[in-house]
C-alpha cells in the first residue's frame, strides 16, 4: 500500500499542512523540517505530482473569520471585505466562530488543502503560531504569529484623546469599561491609554476590563455600575459595551450628558436624543488594506507586518459641548 501524506504527518507528529509546506518549500522551522524529511525518507513517501498541480491552482476564494455577525463592526467589516475582494475577482466565505474554535481550524485546513486561497482573521482564540506557518493570512487587530500582517486603528492615541476630552469637559471621576482579548491584540492599548491619562493627571483609575464573549456586555456593565455607580464620565472600549452602559444607566434615571458623559470606541449609532460621542474606525480603509495584503500574501509578495489607520472623533449627544 502506498504511503500517504497523512502517514508522514502522523509519524512526524505534525499536521498535514506542515508536511505540505516542507514539500513545497514553505516556511517551516528547521527542526520540524528535519523531522519531516527524516520520516519521508524512512517511510519512502513519494508526493503525487498530479495532487501537487491541483494544490497549486487557486479557487479565487478567501475566508473572513469574525466572532459574530450581529455586531455592527463585524457586519460592516464583512460587507466591506466582500466588496474589496470582488474588485480582485475573489469571492468571500464568511464564518462566525465565537465559541467554536473548530470553525477556525477548519478554515486553516481548507487553506492547506487549497480549497480556500487565504483568510482574514478576527479571532478570540489563542492558536499555536505553528498552525499558521507559511499560510496566506491577515489579521484585524490581533497578533497571530510573527510575520503575519495585521491591520488596526490607532487604538492608543484615539483612546487617549477620548479620555482627555472627557476631562476637558469637567469630568472628575472617569471610568473605563472594556473587554479584554485573550490573544495579543492592539485592542489592549485602549486600557493602557486610559490608565496613562489618569496617571498623568494624578486621578483615580476606575476600570473594569475582562474577557467575555459577545452578548455578555450587560453582565460586565452591571458589575461596573455596582462598583462605580458614582462616575461622571466613562470611556467604553466598544460599541456593545457603550450601548449597554447607556441603556442601563438611563433605566435608573441617569441623564446624559448632565449626570454622566460617555465616549465610545467604535462607530456612530443612533440613541435617544442623537448620536453618541465616539471614535469611528475607518472600516472601509481597514478592509481595503486587509484584502490587498492578503492578495499580496497569496501571490507571494512581501507585505508590511503592521498597517495602522486613524479613526475619526465624532462629537455627539453624550458629552457636553
mmCIF file of C-alpha atoms in Angstrom:
data_model
loop_
_atom_site.group_PDB
_atom_site.id
_atom_site.type_symbol
_atom_site.label_atom_id
_atom_site.label_comp_id
_atom_site.label_asym_id
_atom_site.label_seq_id
_atom_site.Cartn_x
_atom_site.Cartn_y
_atom_site.Cartn_z
ATOM 1 C CA UNK A 1 0.000 0.000 0.000
ATOM 2 C CA UNK A 2 1.325 3.445 -0.967
ATOM 3 C CA UNK A 3 2.418 5.737 1.831
ATOM 4 C CA UNK A 4 0.109 8.777 2.132
ATOM 5 C CA UNK A 5 0.922 12.286 3.293
ATOM 6 C CA UNK A 6 -1.270 11.654 6.345
ATOM 7 C CA UNK A 7 1.027 8.741 7.276
ATOM 8 C CA UNK A 8 4.023 11.080 7.167
ATOM 9 C CA UNK A 9 2.210 13.686 9.265
ATOM 10 C CA UNK A 10 1.189 11.131 11.892
ATOM 11 C CA UNK A 11 4.685 9.637 12.185
ATOM 12 C CA UNK A 12 6.322 13.081 12.366
ATOM 13 C CA UNK A 13 3.800 14.360 14.907
ATOM 14 C CA UNK A 14 2.752 17.330 12.775
ATOM 15 C CA UNK A 15 -0.207 18.396 10.678
ATOM 16 C CA UNK A 16 -0.722 17.528 7.022
ATOM 17 C CA UNK A 17 -0.293 21.207 6.177
ATOM 18 C CA UNK A 18 3.165 21.254 7.762
ATOM 19 C CA UNK A 19 4.263 18.279 5.642
ATOM 20 C CA UNK A 20 2.850 20.018 2.584
ATOM 21 C CA UNK A 21 4.798 23.188 3.348
ATOM 22 C CA UNK A 22 8.010 21.198 3.765
ATOM 23 C CA UNK A 23 7.465 19.561 0.376
ATOM 24 C CA UNK A 24 6.605 22.844 -1.318
ATOM 25 C CA UNK A 25 9.347 24.995 0.188
ATOM 26 C CA UNK A 26 7.056 26.852 2.586
ATOM 27 C CA UNK A 27 8.016 28.478 5.879
ATOM 28 C CA UNK A 28 8.710 25.762 8.485
ATOM 29 C CA UNK A 29 11.204 25.893 11.359
ATOM 30 C CA UNK A 30 14.404 23.951 10.743
ATOM 31 C CA UNK A 31 13.893 21.320 13.450
ATOM 32 C CA UNK A 32 10.403 20.448 12.173
ATOM 33 C CA UNK A 33 11.658 20.351 8.582
ATOM 34 C CA UNK A 34 14.428 17.920 9.505
ATOM 35 C CA UNK A 35 11.965 15.665 11.348
ATOM 36 C CA UNK A 36 9.556 15.598 8.396
ATOM 37 C CA UNK A 37 12.315 14.918 5.874
ATOM 38 C CA UNK A 38 13.659 12.070 8.039
ATOM 39 C CA UNK A 39 10.187 10.466 8.235
ATOM 40 C CA UNK A 40 9.685 10.891 4.477
ATOM 41 C CA UNK A 41 12.934 9.022 3.877
ATOM 42 C CA UNK A 42 12.120 6.289 6.423
ATOM 43 C CA UNK A 43 8.637 5.650 5.017
ATOM 44 C CA UNK A 44 9.640 6.072 1.379
ATOM 45 C CA UNK A 45 6.882 8.615 0.748
ATOM 46 C CA UNK A 46 6.614 9.861 -2.865
ATOM 47 C CA UNK A 47 4.497 13.016 -3.468
ATOM 48 C CA UNK A 48 1.722 12.729 -6.022
ATOM 49 C CA UNK A 49 2.656 15.150 -8.811
ATOM 50 C CA UNK A 50 -0.944 15.449 -10.017
ATOM 51 C CA UNK A 51 -2.124 16.349 -6.492
ATOM 52 C CA UNK A 52 0.663 18.927 -6.290
ATOM 53 C CA UNK A 53 -0.503 20.580 -9.509
ATOM 54 C CA UNK A 54 -4.096 20.652 -8.198
ATOM 55 C CA UNK A 55 -2.928 22.279 -4.962
ATOM 56 C CA UNK A 56 -1.167 24.990 -6.913
ATOM 57 C CA UNK A 57 -4.421 26.006 -8.578
ATOM 58 C CA UNK A 58 -6.349 28.848 -6.996
ATOM 59 C CA UNK A 59 -10.054 28.897 -6.234
ATOM 60 C CA UNK A 60 -10.284 32.694 -6.060
ATOM 61 C CA UNK A 61 -11.981 32.357 -2.703
ATOM 62 C CA UNK A 62 -10.917 33.949 0.581
ATOM 63 C CA UNK A 63 -12.406 33.443 4.027
ATOM 64 C CA UNK A 64 -13.308 36.070 6.601
ATOM 65 C CA UNK A 65 -13.398 34.851 10.190
ATOM 66 C CA UNK A 66 -15.323 37.026 12.669
ATOM 67 C CA UNK A 67 -16.588 36.188 16.174
ATOM 68 C CA UNK A 68 -20.245 37.100 15.500
ATOM 69 C CA UNK A 69 -22.312 38.587 12.682
ATOM 70 C CA UNK A 70 -24.780 40.745 14.637
ATOM 71 C CA UNK A 71 -22.132 43.181 15.930
ATOM 72 C CA UNK A 72 -22.152 46.369 13.791
ATOM 73 C CA UNK A 73 -18.356 46.447 13.422
ATOM 74 C CA UNK A 74 -18.149 42.874 12.158
ATOM 75 C CA UNK A 75 -21.183 43.123 9.898
ATOM 76 C CA UNK A 76 -19.818 46.264 8.264
ATOM 77 C CA UNK A 77 -16.356 44.689 8.027
ATOM 78 C CA UNK A 78 -17.878 41.699 6.219
ATOM 79 C CA UNK A 79 -19.691 43.951 3.750
ATOM 80 C CA UNK A 80 -16.555 45.980 3.031
ATOM 81 C CA UNK A 81 -14.263 42.955 2.699
ATOM 82 C CA UNK A 82 -16.690 41.274 0.297
ATOM 83 C CA UNK A 83 -16.788 44.363 -1.931
ATOM 84 C CA UNK A 84 -12.991 44.737 -1.853
ATOM 85 C CA UNK A 85 -12.443 41.046 -2.630
ATOM 86 C CA UNK A 86 -14.767 41.334 -5.617
ATOM 87 C CA UNK A 87 -12.512 44.030 -7.086
ATOM 88 C CA UNK A 88 -9.720 41.428 -7.269
ATOM 89 C CA UNK A 89 -12.002 38.733 -8.691
ATOM 90 C CA UNK A 90 -12.312 36.852 -5.387
ATOM 91 C CA UNK A 91 -15.445 35.611 -3.657
ATOM 92 C CA UNK A 92 -15.693 35.585 0.147
ATOM 93 C CA UNK A 93 -16.571 32.778 2.551
ATOM 94 C CA UNK A 94 -17.925 34.281 5.790
ATOM 95 C CA UNK A 95 -17.594 32.319 9.050
ATOM 96 C CA UNK A 96 -18.692 33.328 12.565
ATOM 97 C CA UNK A 97 -16.571 31.427 15.070
ATOM 98 C CA UNK A 98 -17.304 32.645 18.599
ATOM 99 C CA UNK A 99 -17.119 29.655 20.993
ATOM 100 C CA UNK A 100 -16.390 27.374 18.020
ATOM 101 C CA UNK A 101 -12.622 27.199 17.554
ATOM 102 C CA UNK A 102 -13.090 24.172 15.305
ATOM 103 C CA UNK A 103 -14.528 26.507 12.649
ATOM 104 C CA UNK A 104 -11.243 28.398 12.535
ATOM 105 C CA UNK A 105 -9.246 25.166 12.449
ATOM 106 C CA UNK A 106 -11.416 24.014 9.552
ATOM 107 C CA UNK A 107 -10.541 27.127 7.552
ATOM 108 C CA UNK A 108 -6.844 26.555 8.256
ATOM 109 C CA UNK A 109 -7.207 23.001 6.940
ATOM 110 C CA UNK A 110 -9.064 24.217 3.853
ATOM 111 C CA UNK A 111 -6.268 26.673 3.088
ATOM 112 C CA UNK A 112 -3.739 23.866 3.459
ATOM 113 C CA UNK A 113 -5.788 21.744 1.039
ATOM 114 C CA UNK A 114 -6.058 24.724 -1.380
ATOM 115 C CA UNK A 115 -9.852 24.744 -1.093
ATOM 116 C CA UNK A 116 -9.584 28.360 0.121
ATOM 117 C CA UNK A 117 -6.761 30.642 -1.021
ATOM 118 C CA UNK A 118 -6.331 32.608 2.220
ATOM 119 C CA UNK A 119 -8.162 34.168 5.147
ATOM 120 C CA UNK A 120 -8.662 37.357 7.120
ATOM 121 C CA UNK A 121 -8.883 36.533 10.833
ATOM 122 C CA UNK A 122 -10.616 38.342 13.673
ATOM 123 C CA UNK A 123 -10.156 35.684 16.324
ATOM 124 C CA UNK A 124 -10.807 35.417 20.065
ATOM 125 C CA UNK A 125 -8.913 32.113 20.296
ATOM 126 C CA UNK A 126 -5.299 31.564 21.273
ATOM 127 C CA UNK A 127 -3.880 29.439 18.450
ATOM 128 C CA UNK A 128 -0.467 27.771 18.337
ATOM 129 C CA UNK A 129 1.538 30.030 15.982
ATOM 130 C CA UNK A 130 2.872 26.925 14.214
ATOM 131 C CA UNK A 131 -0.662 26.313 12.886
ATOM 132 C CA UNK A 132 -0.230 29.400 10.709
ATOM 133 C CA UNK A 133 3.269 28.760 9.361
ATOM 134 C CA UNK A 134 3.536 29.613 5.682
ATOM 135 C CA UNK A 135 -0.192 30.257 5.235
ATOM 136 C CA UNK A 136 -1.612 33.354 3.482
ATOM 137 C CA UNK A 137 -3.339 35.067 6.399
ATOM 138 C CA UNK A 138 -4.067 38.624 7.524
ATOM 139 C CA UNK A 139 -5.425 39.661 10.910
ATOM 140 C CA UNK A 140 -7.532 42.556 12.131
ATOM 141 C CA UNK A 141 -6.035 43.919 15.405
ATOM 142 C CA UNK A 142 -4.736 40.529 16.615
ATOM 143 C CA UNK A 143 -1.092 39.430 16.540
ATOM 144 C CA UNK A 144 -1.475 35.869 15.246
ATOM 145 C CA UNK A 145 2.200 34.993 14.777
ATOM 146 C CA UNK A 146 5.482 36.518 13.682
ATOM 147 C CA UNK A 147 5.357 37.598 10.050
ATOM 148 C CA UNK A 148 1.562 37.552 9.702
ATOM 149 C CA UNK A 149 0.410 41.055 8.729
ATOM 150 C CA UNK A 150 -2.319 42.792 10.667
ATOM 151 C CA UNK A 151 -4.443 45.886 10.125
ATOM 152 C CA UNK A 152 -5.534 48.074 13.003
ATOM 153 C CA UNK A 153 -6.687 51.534 14.005
ATOM 154 C CA UNK A 154 -4.725 53.932 16.230
ATOM 155 C CA UNK A 155 -6.110 52.427 19.452
ATOM 156 C CA UNK A 156 -3.755 54.134 21.894
ATOM 157 C CA UNK A 157 -3.849 57.703 20.565
ATOM 158 C CA UNK A 158 -7.573 57.618 19.839
ATOM 159 C CA UNK A 159 -8.405 56.387 23.333
ATOM 160 C CA UNK A 160 -6.015 58.889 24.917
ATOM 161 C CA UNK A 161 -7.750 61.729 23.069
ATOM 162 C CA UNK A 162 -11.181 60.418 24.072
ATOM 163 C CA UNK A 163 -10.322 60.268 27.769
ATOM 164 C CA UNK A 164 -8.710 63.708 27.658
ATOM 165 C CA UNK A 165 -11.881 65.020 26.023
ATOM 166 C CA UNK A 166 -13.942 63.818 28.994
ATOM 167 C CA UNK A 167 -11.567 65.537 31.423
ATOM 168 C CA UNK A 168 -11.654 68.751 29.413
ATOM 169 C CA UNK A 169 -15.442 68.757 29.766
ATOM 170 C CA UNK A 170 -15.294 68.719 33.538
ATOM 171 C CA UNK A 171 -15.406 65.024 34.451
ATOM 172 C CA UNK A 172 -13.822 64.312 37.844
ATOM 173 C CA UNK A 173 -14.322 60.525 38.086
ATOM 174 C CA UNK A 174 -13.741 58.884 34.714
ATOM 175 C CA UNK A 175 -14.104 55.136 34.375
ATOM 176 C CA UNK A 176 -13.144 52.617 31.721
ATOM 177 C CA UNK A 177 -15.266 49.610 30.705
ATOM 178 C CA UNK A 178 -13.689 47.147 28.300
ATOM 179 C CA UNK A 179 -13.480 43.604 27.041
ATOM 180 C CA UNK A 180 -10.030 42.071 27.266
ATOM 181 C CA UNK A 181 -8.876 39.786 24.415
ATOM 182 C CA UNK A 182 -7.158 36.531 25.377
ATOM 183 C CA UNK A 183 -4.782 36.881 22.423
ATOM 184 C CA UNK A 184 -2.216 39.649 21.952
ATOM 185 C CA UNK A 185 -4.100 42.468 20.298
ATOM 186 C CA UNK A 186 -3.868 46.169 19.575
ATOM 187 C CA UNK A 187 -7.171 46.491 21.474
ATOM 188 C CA UNK A 188 -5.146 46.132 24.685
ATOM 189 C CA UNK A 189 -3.762 49.627 24.095
ATOM 190 C CA UNK A 190 -7.155 51.146 24.863
ATOM 191 C CA UNK A 191 -6.925 50.303 28.567
ATOM 192 C CA UNK A 192 -3.252 51.305 28.631
ATOM 193 C CA UNK A 193 -4.068 54.711 27.156
ATOM 194 C CA UNK A 194 -6.843 55.266 29.710
ATOM 195 C CA UNK A 195 -4.549 54.401 32.619
ATOM 196 C CA UNK A 196 -1.715 56.552 31.273
ATOM 197 C CA UNK A 197 -4.007 59.580 31.016
ATOM 198 C CA UNK A 198 -5.400 59.117 34.513
ATOM 199 C CA UNK A 199 -1.911 58.754 35.992
ATOM 200 C CA UNK A 200 -0.672 61.831 34.158
ATOM 201 C CA UNK A 201 -3.442 63.831 35.860
ATOM 202 C CA UNK A 202 -2.970 62.155 39.256
ATOM 203 C CA UNK A 203 -6.525 60.802 39.127
ATOM 204 C CA UNK A 204 -8.007 57.511 40.324
ATOM 205 C CA UNK A 205 -8.064 54.651 37.796
ATOM 206 C CA UNK A 206 -11.581 53.181 37.720
ATOM 207 C CA UNK A 207 -11.551 50.267 35.303
ATOM 208 C CA UNK A 208 -13.358 47.013 34.649
ATOM 209 C CA UNK A 209 -11.765 45.173 31.738
ATOM 210 C CA UNK A 210 -12.440 41.442 31.448
ATOM 211 C CA UNK A 211 -12.512 38.565 28.985
ATOM 212 C CA UNK A 212 -16.141 37.994 27.974
ATOM 213 C CA UNK A 213 -17.995 36.732 24.937
ATOM 214 C CA UNK A 214 -20.068 38.933 22.680
ATOM 215 C CA UNK A 215 -23.527 39.032 24.209
ATOM 216 C CA UNK A 216 -22.288 39.235 27.813
ATOM 217 C CA UNK A 217 -21.819 43.015 27.860
ATOM 218 C CA UNK A 218 -24.751 43.736 30.187
ATOM 219 C CA UNK A 219 -23.238 41.491 32.861
ATOM 220 C CA UNK A 220 -19.968 43.428 32.688
ATOM 221 C CA UNK A 221 -21.716 46.813 32.773
ATOM 222 C CA UNK A 222 -23.801 45.744 35.777
ATOM 223 C CA UNK A 223 -20.616 44.805 37.612
ATOM 224 C CA UNK A 224 -19.118 48.202 36.793
ATOM 225 C CA UNK A 225 -22.219 50.117 37.925
ATOM 226 C CA UNK A 226 -22.439 48.128 41.165
ATOM 227 C CA UNK A 227 -18.835 49.078 41.951
ATOM 228 C CA UNK A 228 -18.572 52.558 40.458
ATOM 229 C CA UNK A 229 -22.067 53.942 40.050
ATOM 230 C CA UNK A 230 -20.914 57.433 41.036
ATOM 231 C CA UNK A 231 -18.686 58.069 37.986
ATOM 232 C CA UNK A 232 -19.410 61.193 35.966
ATOM 233 C CA UNK A 233 -17.599 60.059 32.840
ATOM 234 C CA UNK A 234 -16.964 56.740 31.062
ATOM 235 C CA UNK A 235 -14.818 55.609 28.169
ATOM 236 C CA UNK A 236 -16.269 52.400 26.713
ATOM 237 C CA UNK A 237 -13.909 50.240 24.658
ATOM 238 C CA UNK A 238 -16.533 49.172 22.121
ATOM 239 C CA UNK A 239 -19.978 49.704 20.636
ATOM 240 C CA UNK A 240 -21.819 46.984 22.554
ATOM 241 C CA UNK A 241 -20.331 47.992 25.908
ATOM 242 C CA UNK A 242 -21.240 51.650 25.303
ATOM 243 C CA UNK A 243 -24.768 50.752 24.253
ATOM 244 C CA UNK A 244 -25.281 48.564 27.341
ATOM 245 C CA UNK A 245 -23.872 51.241 29.659
ATOM 246 C CA UNK A 246 -26.099 53.923 28.171
ATOM 247 C CA UNK A 247 -29.261 51.802 28.371
ATOM 248 C CA UNK A 248 -28.673 50.501 31.907
ATOM 249 C CA UNK A 249 -27.736 53.947 33.228
ATOM 250 C CA UNK A 250 -30.731 55.608 31.575
ATOM 251 C CA UNK A 251 -33.048 52.943 33.022
ATOM 252 C CA UNK A 252 -32.177 54.085 36.572
ATOM 253 C CA UNK A 253 -32.654 57.764 35.767
ATOM 254 C CA UNK A 254 -29.135 58.836 34.872
ATOM 255 C CA UNK A 255 -29.155 61.574 32.231
ATOM 256 C CA UNK A 256 -26.514 62.077 29.528
ATOM 257 C CA UNK A 257 -24.543 64.301 29.435
ATOM 258 C CA UNK A 258 -25.739 66.110 32.584
ATOM 259 C CA UNK A 259 -25.165 63.300 35.108
ATOM 260 C CA UNK A 260 -22.603 61.329 33.174
ATOM 261 C CA UNK A 261 -20.659 61.794 29.951
ATOM 262 C CA UNK A 262 -19.812 58.900 27.647
ATOM 263 C CA UNK A 263 -17.310 58.307 24.830
ATOM 264 C CA UNK A 264 -17.287 55.056 22.878
ATOM 265 C CA UNK A 265 -14.612 53.378 20.771
ATOM 266 C CA UNK A 266 -16.297 52.217 17.541
ATOM 267 C CA UNK A 267 -18.887 53.644 15.286
ATOM 268 C CA UNK A 268 -21.657 56.167 15.112
ATOM 269 C CA UNK A 269 -25.069 54.888 16.072
ATOM 270 C CA UNK A 270 -28.418 56.403 16.972
ATOM 271 C CA UNK A 271 -29.571 56.629 20.577
ATOM 272 C CA UNK A 272 -32.257 58.571 22.385
ATOM 273 C CA UNK A 273 -31.577 62.208 21.632
ATOM 274 C CA UNK A 274 -28.913 61.854 18.937
ATOM 275 C CA UNK A 275 -25.605 60.244 18.101
ATOM 276 C CA UNK A 276 -23.105 59.078 20.716
ATOM 277 C CA UNK A 277 -19.710 60.732 21.046
ATOM 278 C CA UNK A 278 -17.301 58.157 19.696
ATOM 279 C CA UNK A 279 -14.179 57.203 17.826
ATOM 280 C CA UNK A 280 -15.294 55.987 14.423
ATOM 281 C CA UNK A 281 -12.960 53.366 12.987
ATOM 282 C CA UNK A 282 -12.249 53.634 9.226
ATOM 283 C CA UNK A 283 -13.661 50.203 8.434
ATOM 284 C CA UNK A 284 -13.643 50.760 4.675
ATOM 285 C CA UNK A 285 -9.944 51.673 4.641
ATOM 286 C CA UNK A 286 -9.057 48.841 7.039
ATOM 287 C CA UNK A 287 -10.921 46.350 4.858
ATOM 288 C CA UNK A 288 -9.195 47.585 1.698
ATOM 289 C CA UNK A 289 -5.788 47.201 3.355
ATOM 290 C CA UNK A 290 -6.604 43.727 4.680
ATOM 291 C CA UNK A 291 -7.763 42.430 1.305
ATOM 292 C CA UNK A 292 -4.797 43.939 -0.557
ATOM 293 C CA UNK A 293 -2.352 42.476 1.972
ATOM 294 C CA UNK A 294 -3.995 39.061 1.682
ATOM 295 C CA UNK A 295 -3.833 39.092 -2.135
ATOM 296 C CA UNK A 296 -0.161 40.028 -1.885
ATOM 297 C CA UNK A 297 0.410 37.114 0.503
ATOM 298 C CA UNK A 298 -1.405 34.719 -1.807
ATOM 299 C CA UNK A 299 0.705 35.862 -4.742
ATOM 300 C CA UNK A 300 3.949 35.632 -2.777
ATOM 301 C CA UNK A 301 4.761 39.329 -2.452
ATOM 302 C CA UNK A 302 6.388 40.933 0.582
ATOM 303 C CA UNK A 303 3.993 42.646 2.998
ATOM 304 C CA UNK A 304 4.415 45.000 5.974
ATOM 305 C CA UNK A 305 3.577 43.431 9.335
ATOM 306 C CA UNK A 306 1.613 46.368 10.784
ATOM 307 C CA UNK A 307 -0.764 48.723 8.961
ATOM 308 C CA UNK A 308 -2.411 51.479 11.018
ATOM 309 C CA UNK A 309 -5.364 53.686 10.065
ATOM 310 C CA UNK A 310 -6.500 56.716 12.044
ATOM 311 C CA UNK A 311 -10.022 56.900 13.378
ATOM 312 C CA UNK A 312 -12.296 59.956 13.406
ATOM 313 C CA UNK A 313 -13.507 61.596 16.621
ATOM 314 C CA UNK A 314 -17.223 62.318 16.331
ATOM 315 C CA UNK A 315 -18.894 64.595 18.906
ATOM 316 C CA UNK A 316 -22.430 63.583 19.771
ATOM 317 C CA UNK A 317 -25.078 63.982 22.452
ATOM 318 C CA UNK A 318 -23.356 62.057 25.268
ATOM 319 C CA UNK A 319 -20.752 64.715 26.078
ATOM 320 C CA UNK A 320 -21.092 68.369 26.973
ATOM 321 C CA UNK A 321 -20.405 70.899 24.262
#
